[in-house]
C-alpha angles and dihedrals in degrees: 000000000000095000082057096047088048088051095042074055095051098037096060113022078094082074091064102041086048080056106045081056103044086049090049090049091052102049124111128197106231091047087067099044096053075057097045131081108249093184094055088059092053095053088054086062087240102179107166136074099230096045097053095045095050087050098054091037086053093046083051096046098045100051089048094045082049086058094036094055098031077069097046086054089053095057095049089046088058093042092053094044093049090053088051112036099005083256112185127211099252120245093212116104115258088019120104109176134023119175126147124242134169090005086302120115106225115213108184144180110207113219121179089226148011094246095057109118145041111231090273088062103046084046087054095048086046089054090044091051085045099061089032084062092038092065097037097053082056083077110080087212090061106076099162134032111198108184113204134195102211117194118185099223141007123046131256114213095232125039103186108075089179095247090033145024112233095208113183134185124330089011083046104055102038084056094062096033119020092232103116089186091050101102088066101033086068093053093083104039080056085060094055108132082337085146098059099040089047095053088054092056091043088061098056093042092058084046083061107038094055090039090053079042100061087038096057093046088052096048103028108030132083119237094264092060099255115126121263103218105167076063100053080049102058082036086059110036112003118135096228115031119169093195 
């Protein structure tokens, strides 16, 4: 089972670098500004083109990698879970895998890490898991519903949660698979060409940061090169903005 888990990897980490790409090709720049905190930049005393531009294009690139891959995770989690216990990607809303072991119906959201959610979320995730619970136990074969807040990697101190386990890393891949060692057996097959995939990314991303260079010093410097921030303000949140 580990040497197909390792293939469905390599197999399909192609998927997120293509991604992280496809998402980089289709960035502009004002588009993340009107997102960022100018006044943040400013704090941290940014005064060059290049450098303010590199620091809002990396914020932006790391929270969506964090997405792109989170889903990637997910896939894998299910992959490894149907091969072991026939588990199924849920059809409830807020639930990503289901799958029975040791005479318990597991009904789990899949999370990249333990520190993932403000308390709306985690009340929202507690009322998914809820009406998720709600429908199962309609069915007379199902006895006992245990919801699980799986996070691919970290620890949280207490599992029990009281309506729900928070179950993270190593505890969290040998429940869905059996394999305690599994959390480590993945982390070479994601390697897998990573170099060369990420060579190719590091070269559009230099494409991108020296063309949204060239496109902030035209639209938000003066003509002596310094930084015109009462612009990237009112850029930014102005009530009434023509452009």
């Amino acid at each position: 089972m580990k040497f197909e888990i390792a293939n469905y990897i390599e197999e399909n980490i192609p998927i997120f670098h293509q991604r992280k790409l496809e998402s980089l090709s289709k960035l502009k720049l004002k588009n993340i500004l009107k997102r960022k905190n100018p006044y943040l930049f400013k704090a941290k005393n940014m005064n060059t083109a290049g450098e303010l531009v590199q620091n809002i294009l990396d914020a932006h690139l790391s929270s969506q990698e964090e997405t792109i891959f989170g889903a990637f995770l997910e896939n894998v989690a299910i992959h490894a879970c149907q091969l072991a216990y026939g588990g199924i990607k849920s059809s409830a809303e807020g639930i990503d895998l289901e799958f029975n072991h040791d005479g318990n119906r597991y009904i789990v959201s899949i999370k990249s890490g333990p520190n993932w959610g403000n308390s709306s979320q985690i009340k929202r995730m507690c009322d998914n898991f809820r009406k998720a619970a709600i429908v199962l136990r309609q069915n007379k074969a199902i006895r006992n519903v245990v919801a699980v807040n799986g996070c691919c990697y970290g620890r949280d101190r207490a599992e029990d949660k009281g309506n729900y386990h928070k179950i993270c890393g190593e505890a969290f891949w040998t429940l869905i698979s059996g394999i305690p060692t599994l959390y480590t057996d993945i982390i070479e097959p994601i390697g897998y060409l990573a170099k060369e995939r990420n060579e190719k990314f590091m070269e559009e991303y230099a494409k991108v940061t020296n063309r949204f260079t060239r496109e902030f010093i035209d639209e938000f410097c003066f003509p002596d090169g310094s930084i015109d921030w009462h612009k990237i303000v009112q850029f930014n949140s102005a009530i009434n903005i023509t452009s």
